[in-house]
XYZ file of C-alpha atoms in Angstrom:
480
model
C 16.995 10.790 -11.594
C 14.592 11.207 -8.662
C 15.517 9.045 -5.680
C 13.184 7.854 -2.907
C 13.173 10.045 0.181
C 13.973 7.053 2.378
C 14.767 3.368 2.244
C 11.769 1.223 1.302
C 10.865 -2.401 0.634
C 12.233 -1.992 -2.888
C 15.149 0.389 -2.273
C 18.245 0.434 -0.068
C 20.830 3.216 0.348
C 24.556 2.616 0.853
C 26.918 5.498 1.615
C 29.850 3.606 0.148
C 30.749 0.216 -1.250
C 31.860 -2.086 1.542
C 34.261 -4.687 0.116
C 35.791 -6.018 3.327
C 32.385 -6.789 4.832
C 30.208 -7.143 1.710
C 27.485 -9.042 3.556
C 26.184 -5.627 4.700
C 24.780 -5.078 1.194
C 24.854 -8.532 -0.398
C 22.085 -9.668 1.956
C 19.882 -7.045 0.276
C 20.822 -8.496 -3.122
C 19.639 -11.915 -1.886
C 16.445 -10.410 -0.427
C 15.532 -8.477 -3.584
C 16.123 -11.539 -5.788
C 13.958 -13.660 -3.447
C 11.182 -11.067 -3.513
C 9.903 -8.532 -5.992
C 13.279 -7.133 -6.974
C 14.699 -3.790 -5.938
C 17.520 -1.251 -6.125
C 20.687 -0.695 -4.153
C 21.940 2.877 -4.541
C 25.592 3.453 -3.656
C 26.675 6.998 -2.871
C 23.649 8.041 -0.776
C 23.584 7.946 3.020
C 20.669 6.784 5.186
C 19.208 10.302 5.332
C 19.000 10.463 1.539
C 21.888 12.894 1.132
C 24.042 12.375 -1.970
C 27.688 11.849 -0.988
C 28.958 10.169 -4.171
C 31.194 7.177 -4.956
C 34.944 7.532 -5.540
C 36.231 5.592 -8.568
C 32.850 4.411 -9.817
C 34.351 2.118 -12.461
C 36.398 0.159 -9.934
C 33.382 -0.030 -7.593
C 31.164 -1.347 -10.385
C 33.643 -4.121 -11.172
C 33.853 -5.064 -7.469
C 30.053 -5.189 -7.169
C 29.728 -7.510 -10.159
C 32.491 -9.798 -8.945
C 31.140 -10.063 -5.387
C 27.606 -10.853 -6.566
C 28.873 -13.612 -8.862
C 31.067 -15.197 -6.164
C 28.885 -14.700 -3.056
C 25.265 -15.045 -4.281
C 24.055 -18.427 -5.577
C 22.472 -18.852 -8.010
C 23.559 -15.596 -9.644
C 20.547 -13.262 -9.992
C 19.833 -11.003 -12.951
C 21.162 -7.509 -12.256
C 21.980 -4.243 -14.018
C 24.504 -1.589 -12.944
C 24.083 2.012 -14.061
C 26.050 5.167 -13.303
C 24.251 8.453 -12.591
C 25.696 11.929 -12.038
C 23.988 14.023 -9.362
C 25.335 17.352 -8.105
C 28.603 16.496 -9.879
C 28.871 13.319 -7.803
C 28.807 9.716 -9.040
C 25.989 7.444 -7.880
C 25.910 3.719 -8.717
C 22.505 2.103 -9.059
C 22.342 -1.691 -8.765
C 18.989 -3.025 -9.998
C 18.159 -6.615 -8.956
C 15.422 -8.476 -10.833
C 12.896 -10.674 -9.042
C 14.308 -14.172 -9.484
C 12.638 -17.356 -10.683
C 15.308 -19.776 -9.410
C 14.618 -19.072 -5.721
C 15.984 -19.224 -3.124
C 19.003 -17.006 -3.751
C 21.583 -17.569 -1.015
C 24.407 -15.482 0.372
C 27.381 -17.803 0.879
C 30.768 -17.104 2.476
C 32.907 -18.333 5.384
C 30.839 -21.502 5.702
C 27.567 -19.506 5.879
C 24.682 -20.125 3.447
C 21.653 -17.941 4.144
C 18.669 -16.773 2.134
C 17.315 -13.306 2.901
C 13.922 -11.675 2.415
C 12.765 -8.094 2.609
C 10.550 -7.037 5.528
C 9.794 -3.321 5.410
C 13.117 -1.569 4.785
C 15.227 -4.380 6.264
C 16.758 -7.565 4.845
C 16.400 -10.471 7.278
C 17.228 -14.184 7.202
C 14.231 -16.009 5.712
C 12.234 -17.911 8.357
C 11.877 -21.651 7.686
C 8.334 -21.430 6.306
C 9.298 -18.674 3.850
C 12.424 -20.592 2.833
C 10.299 -23.687 2.151
C 7.956 -21.625 -0.008
C 10.914 -20.125 -1.896
C 12.219 -23.645 -2.574
C 8.826 -24.702 -3.984
C 8.628 -21.527 -6.045
C 12.085 -22.161 -7.472
C 11.014 -25.672 -8.515
C 7.780 -24.278 -10.003
C 5.780 -26.337 -7.519
C 3.061 -25.493 -5.004
C 2.349 -26.926 -1.562
C -1.120 -28.142 -2.502
C 0.171 -30.118 -5.513
C 2.804 -32.045 -3.538
C 2.076 -35.758 -3.131
C 1.815 -37.040 0.441
C 2.321 -40.528 1.870
C -1.422 -40.822 2.609
C -3.528 -43.264 0.570
C -6.881 -42.024 -0.716
C -8.579 -45.331 0.129
C -7.963 -44.707 3.831
C -10.210 -41.643 3.933
C -13.690 -40.542 2.826
C -14.765 -37.572 0.691
C -18.526 -37.491 1.265
C -18.794 -33.726 1.769
C -16.643 -32.926 -1.274
C -18.580 -35.250 -3.580
C -21.981 -34.086 -2.316
C -21.026 -30.415 -2.653
C -19.531 -30.949 -6.107
C -22.788 -32.543 -7.300
C -24.923 -29.897 -5.611
C -23.083 -27.017 -7.282
C -22.269 -28.539 -10.700
C -24.956 -31.248 -11.148
C -22.097 -33.570 -12.083
C -21.070 -36.703 -10.242
C -17.461 -36.742 -9.117
C -15.855 -39.851 -10.616
C -12.795 -41.700 -9.233
C -10.730 -40.517 -12.215
C -11.498 -36.899 -11.279
C -9.310 -37.160 -8.197
C -6.317 -37.577 -10.490
C -7.399 -35.049 -13.121
C -8.126 -32.457 -10.403
C -4.690 -33.197 -8.861
C -6.173 -34.440 -5.585
C -4.341 -37.762 -5.874
C -1.637 -39.332 -8.052
C -2.006 -42.415 -10.265
C -0.919 -44.678 -7.419
C -3.719 -43.405 -5.190
C -1.637 -41.216 -2.890
C -3.303 -37.955 -1.914
C -1.765 -34.599 -2.680
C -1.889 -31.982 0.054
C -4.947 -30.538 -1.698
C -6.618 -33.948 -1.479
C -5.828 -34.122 2.234
C -7.464 -30.722 2.730
C -10.716 -31.941 1.136
C -10.959 -35.217 3.066
C -13.819 -35.579 5.556
C -11.303 -36.353 8.285
C -9.061 -33.768 9.922
C -5.608 -34.730 8.609
C -3.936 -31.344 7.953
C -3.273 -29.770 11.341
C -3.095 -26.184 10.040
C -6.517 -26.416 8.373
C -8.254 -24.466 11.143
C -10.259 -21.294 11.643
C -10.693 -19.480 14.972
C -13.783 -17.259 15.158
C -14.559 -14.677 17.857
C -17.329 -12.105 18.269
C -15.860 -9.480 20.592
C -17.905 -7.214 22.823
C -17.001 -3.714 21.661
C -14.350 -2.372 19.315
C -11.196 -4.139 20.541
C -9.956 -7.597 21.495
C -9.939 -8.684 25.095
C -10.045 -11.921 27.022
C -11.968 -14.692 25.253
C -13.381 -15.719 28.622
C -14.513 -12.242 29.682
C -14.924 -10.119 26.531
C -16.116 -12.548 23.828
C -19.833 -12.761 23.084
C -19.292 -15.873 20.964
C -16.282 -17.939 19.944
C -15.876 -21.098 17.881
C -13.003 -23.199 16.556
C -13.426 -25.133 13.318
C -10.988 -27.603 11.795
C -10.771 -29.966 8.840
C -12.310 -30.048 5.357
C -12.132 -26.731 3.461
C -15.793 -26.844 2.420
C -16.798 -27.445 6.032
C -14.638 -24.503 7.104
C -16.244 -22.221 4.518
C -19.780 -23.154 5.544
C -19.129 -23.072 9.273
C -17.408 -19.691 9.221
C -20.135 -18.261 6.980
C -22.744 -19.412 9.499
C -20.763 -17.938 12.390
C -20.667 -14.531 10.705
C -24.383 -14.686 9.821
C -25.310 -15.645 13.361
C -23.344 -12.696 14.727
C -24.622 -10.145 12.200
C -27.948 -8.405 11.805
C -30.171 -7.566 8.858
C -32.066 -4.381 9.563
C -34.561 -2.948 7.114
C -36.606 0.126 6.359
C -39.905 0.571 4.566
C -39.827 2.246 1.194
C -42.969 3.536 -0.520
C -43.756 0.201 -2.142
C -41.458 -2.388 -0.593
C -39.114 -3.277 2.239
C -35.382 -2.612 1.894
C -33.034 -4.942 3.780
C -29.956 -3.393 5.432
C -27.498 -6.155 6.318
C -24.378 -5.313 8.314
C -22.205 -6.891 5.614
C -22.688 -7.933 1.984
C -23.068 -11.710 1.958
C -21.163 -12.128 -1.321
C -18.328 -9.914 -0.055
C -18.027 -12.068 3.079
C -17.959 -15.263 0.998
C -15.250 -13.864 -1.285
C -13.141 -12.837 1.714
C -13.491 -16.276 3.329
C -12.687 -18.103 0.088
C -9.677 -15.833 -0.401
C -8.415 -16.677 3.095
C -8.822 -20.446 2.665
C -7.374 -20.642 -0.855
C -4.465 -18.215 -0.724
C -3.251 -18.796 2.821
C 0.139 -20.364 3.514
C -0.377 -23.879 4.882
C 3.364 -24.372 5.429
C 3.443 -22.105 8.493
C 3.544 -24.472 11.459
C 0.746 -24.018 13.998
C -1.059 -21.419 11.889
C -4.755 -20.819 11.264
C -7.203 -18.313 9.805
C -8.674 -15.857 12.326
C -12.093 -14.223 12.098
C -12.630 -11.381 14.557
C -15.973 -9.605 14.667
C -16.384 -6.280 16.485
C -19.307 -3.881 16.792
C -18.030 -1.809 13.874
C -16.111 -4.249 11.650
C -15.247 -7.778 10.591
C -11.588 -8.788 10.217
C -10.429 -11.929 8.396
C -6.710 -12.690 8.794
C -4.803 -15.514 7.108
C -1.170 -16.727 7.213
C 1.030 -15.680 4.283
C 1.301 -12.360 2.472
C 0.751 -11.685 -1.222
C 2.275 -14.484 -3.299
C 4.195 -12.017 -5.477
C 5.875 -10.645 -2.332
C 4.508 -7.122 -2.663
C 2.203 -5.685 0.008
C -1.401 -5.530 -1.171
C -1.684 -1.911 0.017
C 1.015 -1.024 -2.513
C -1.117 -2.425 -5.350
C -3.987 -0.823 -7.201
C -6.731 -3.369 -6.490
C -8.084 -3.203 -10.043
C -4.656 -4.146 -11.435
C -3.910 -7.154 -9.218
C -3.365 -10.224 -11.373
C -4.225 -13.827 -10.624
C -1.219 -15.308 -8.794
C -2.187 -18.249 -6.624
C -0.183 -19.838 -3.864
C -2.421 -22.955 -4.009
C -3.608 -23.352 -7.629
C -5.069 -26.850 -7.145
C -7.370 -25.713 -4.345
C -8.275 -22.585 -6.314
C -9.154 -24.623 -9.393
C -11.513 -26.904 -7.469
C -13.213 -23.991 -5.718
C -13.699 -22.441 -9.157
C -15.215 -25.662 -10.529
C -17.706 -25.608 -7.650
C -18.490 -21.940 -8.426
C -17.310 -20.611 -5.067
C -14.998 -18.204 -6.893
C -14.111 -16.836 -10.318
C -10.978 -18.000 -12.112
C -9.749 -14.588 -13.223
C -8.645 -13.418 -9.781
C -11.306 -10.756 -9.231
C -12.039 -11.613 -5.585
C -10.793 -8.360 -4.037
C -12.618 -6.261 -6.626
C -15.792 -8.281 -5.953
C -15.489 -7.624 -2.201
C -15.416 -3.880 -2.910
C -18.181 -3.842 -5.532
C -20.577 -5.966 -3.437
C -20.008 -3.791 -0.360
C -20.698 -0.656 -2.412
C -24.199 -2.012 -3.186
C -25.262 -2.008 0.477
C -27.907 0.543 1.532
C -26.221 3.231 3.623
C -22.782 2.689 2.045
C -20.369 5.606 1.699
C -16.665 5.883 0.847
C -15.617 5.717 4.511
C -17.004 2.150 4.607
C -14.800 0.879 1.772
C -13.142 -2.484 2.586
C -9.491 -2.359 3.658
C -6.816 -4.831 2.542
C -3.459 -5.145 4.298
C -0.580 -7.587 3.976
C 3.030 -8.004 5.036
C 5.510 -10.816 4.591
C 3.642 -13.210 6.864
C -0.078 -12.376 6.807
C -3.029 -11.015 4.833
C -5.994 -9.179 6.357
C -9.384 -8.071 5.010
C -11.412 -5.548 7.012
C -15.115 -5.121 6.232
C -16.898 -2.198 7.884
C -20.323 -2.665 9.469
C -22.489 -0.275 7.430
C -25.089 -0.147 10.198
C -22.665 0.752 12.973
C -23.477 4.128 14.491
C -26.996 4.186 13.071
C -28.555 2.198 15.929
C -30.486 4.237 18.494
C -30.304 3.627 22.241
C -33.847 2.292 22.079
C -32.658 -0.296 19.537
C -30.014 -1.499 21.992
C -32.668 -1.807 24.689
C -34.834 -3.725 22.246
C -31.973 -6.111 21.467
C -31.625 -6.992 25.139
C -35.364 -7.295 25.613
C -35.861 -9.566 22.619
C -32.975 -11.792 23.712
C -34.513 -12.127 27.152
C -37.978 -12.779 25.733
C -36.588 -15.321 23.261
C -35.191 -17.370 26.123
C -38.535 -17.098 27.913
C -40.831 -18.326 25.125
C -38.713 -20.466 22.827
C -39.757 -23.795 24.344
C -43.470 -22.902 24.208
C -43.722 -22.289 20.438
C -44.052 -24.526 17.400
C -41.863 -23.918 14.344
C -44.307 -21.563 12.564
C -44.781 -19.527 15.729
C -41.021 -19.301 16.205
C -40.617 -17.933 12.663
C -43.356 -15.384 13.297
C -41.816 -14.469 16.656
C -38.423 -13.826 15.002
C -40.054 -11.477 12.496
C -41.893 -9.683 15.292
C -38.704 -9.205 17.310
C -36.832 -7.896 14.263
C -39.572 -5.325 13.678
C -39.564 -4.383 17.345
C -35.860 -3.526 17.068
C -36.542 -1.186 14.171
C -39.720 0.606 15.209
C -41.292 2.091 18.319
C -44.449 0.102 17.549
C -45.847 -2.217 14.859
C -49.261 -2.721 13.237
C -50.971 -5.867 12.020
C -50.437 -4.861 8.387
C -46.716 -4.210 8.802
C -46.155 -7.517 10.615
C -48.253 -9.429 8.066
C -46.235 -8.023 5.152
C -42.914 -8.790 6.844
C -44.000 -12.324 7.832
C -45.652 -13.013 4.465
C -48.950 -14.234 5.936
C -52.623 -13.148 5.926
C -53.649 -10.407 8.333
C -56.189 -12.709 9.976
C -53.459 -15.224 10.877
C -51.203 -12.382 11.995
C -53.901 -11.049 14.356
C -54.279 -14.532 15.859
C -50.533 -14.809 16.518
C -50.377 -11.273 17.941
C -53.236 -12.113 20.281
C -51.353 -15.190 21.504
C -48.228 -13.169 22.265
C -50.369 -10.586 24.068
C -51.738 -13.356 26.300
C -48.170 -14.558 26.895
C -47.446 -11.066 28.278
C -44.794 -10.353 25.614
C -46.494 -7.463 23.815
C -49.204 -4.955 24.661
C -51.608 -3.191 22.337
C -53.136 0.251 22.092
C -56.107 1.281 19.945
C -58.721 -0.704 18.086
C -59.169 -2.518 14.790
C -56.880 -1.295 11.955
C -55.403 1.498 14.083
C -54.252 -0.911 16.792
C -50.547 -0.613 17.660
C -48.379 -3.245 19.325
C -45.428 -2.588 21.637
C -42.922 -4.735 23.494
C -44.230 -4.957 27.021
C -42.996 -1.990 29.080
C -42.265 -4.118 32.116
C -39.786 -6.103 30.047
C -38.173 -2.961 28.741
C -37.606 -1.535 32.187
C -35.676 -4.698 33.095
C -33.028 -4.027 30.416
C -30.609 -1.156 30.882
C -29.343 0.643 27.748
């Protein structure tokens, strides 16, 4: 048999069987049963060297007896004997349990353990609570609260449900969708969809950082928002925050314009939905975090993979649909925010791969541990922006502040198109602006003339060969 080179999340080495202080290895039995299962290998030291077990038969009997008397409930396990280098090695295989939590009990102590990295630690309260629910085949979102439905409103939920399904949400649907029980008491899922903010952990903190690393929100954040309450509101608000802090560049092909957004909109939506649906709401004082940097977008949520295994140890294509909050997931599926078959992570990858300028180095990254899950989306336009583009960004921001109050709505739309073009090109022509703005060239010339009079742009040339530039005096005011 080939053994791991070192202890891992799913494997623990023991040089010998400790019977006087069995907690040293029984805590790993508890942790494996509470997680994804694992192996305890007796007769191998921490360095991976095979030292062997003396009297393997007696040791095997002691292992079985100690598990049955010290671990409750008794987990499923298998003991096998292997011969390596003429030495006996005992392999104890613990199955992932369904009757969680599995406790170690002795000397008045009753503790449940979980596996974090290559260590077995006492389960924190929020993990223990989740293990208890799992053992009862229940989920947090399906638990009934002491809150009456009649005390709250659901305007946003009902309006969104109709908008996305063309079906009116009837009173009976609250029971059939498991948002309330027959007596009218809301489940936790129902509380999360109420218009009012009644689940404290239903929050998202969003920050657009200046640069590539975090800093002080007061000094190093270009934008920051805190949203709390209804899950649909959180999804829409966070989507808007990301859009407002992203850019859509474009380039001209032979026959048409090709948009180059920083991030794939569908990939962002899938990542946000994943964070809101699969997060652990039991963790006290927790929230989803969205951190935007120049080169990436990170979405972090409380709670690791529901099956206990780190997502980076999975093949993304093979990840099944295991949901920590099935009621919330079902309703999001009904409203077509997500697919039922658990393909969200694959969709994030496939949608990102469609972006112009994508290459393998820009592939989304997924990471999880026992307490959190993180999605990292790379900005496909990062590193492609010239210094002149950065100058243009600062100029257009300054000009926007200068003219915004003097324009009607149509002029503002035209101005936004003009500024976007100015960030992408050294100069623009009437034809290019007209095509981008979707208006006749005659109207475009009239608007360009107005902005020339407002001292925002200058022109060079005549008639069809005329070129327009951001005014040089403005550009000299902005340092790259």
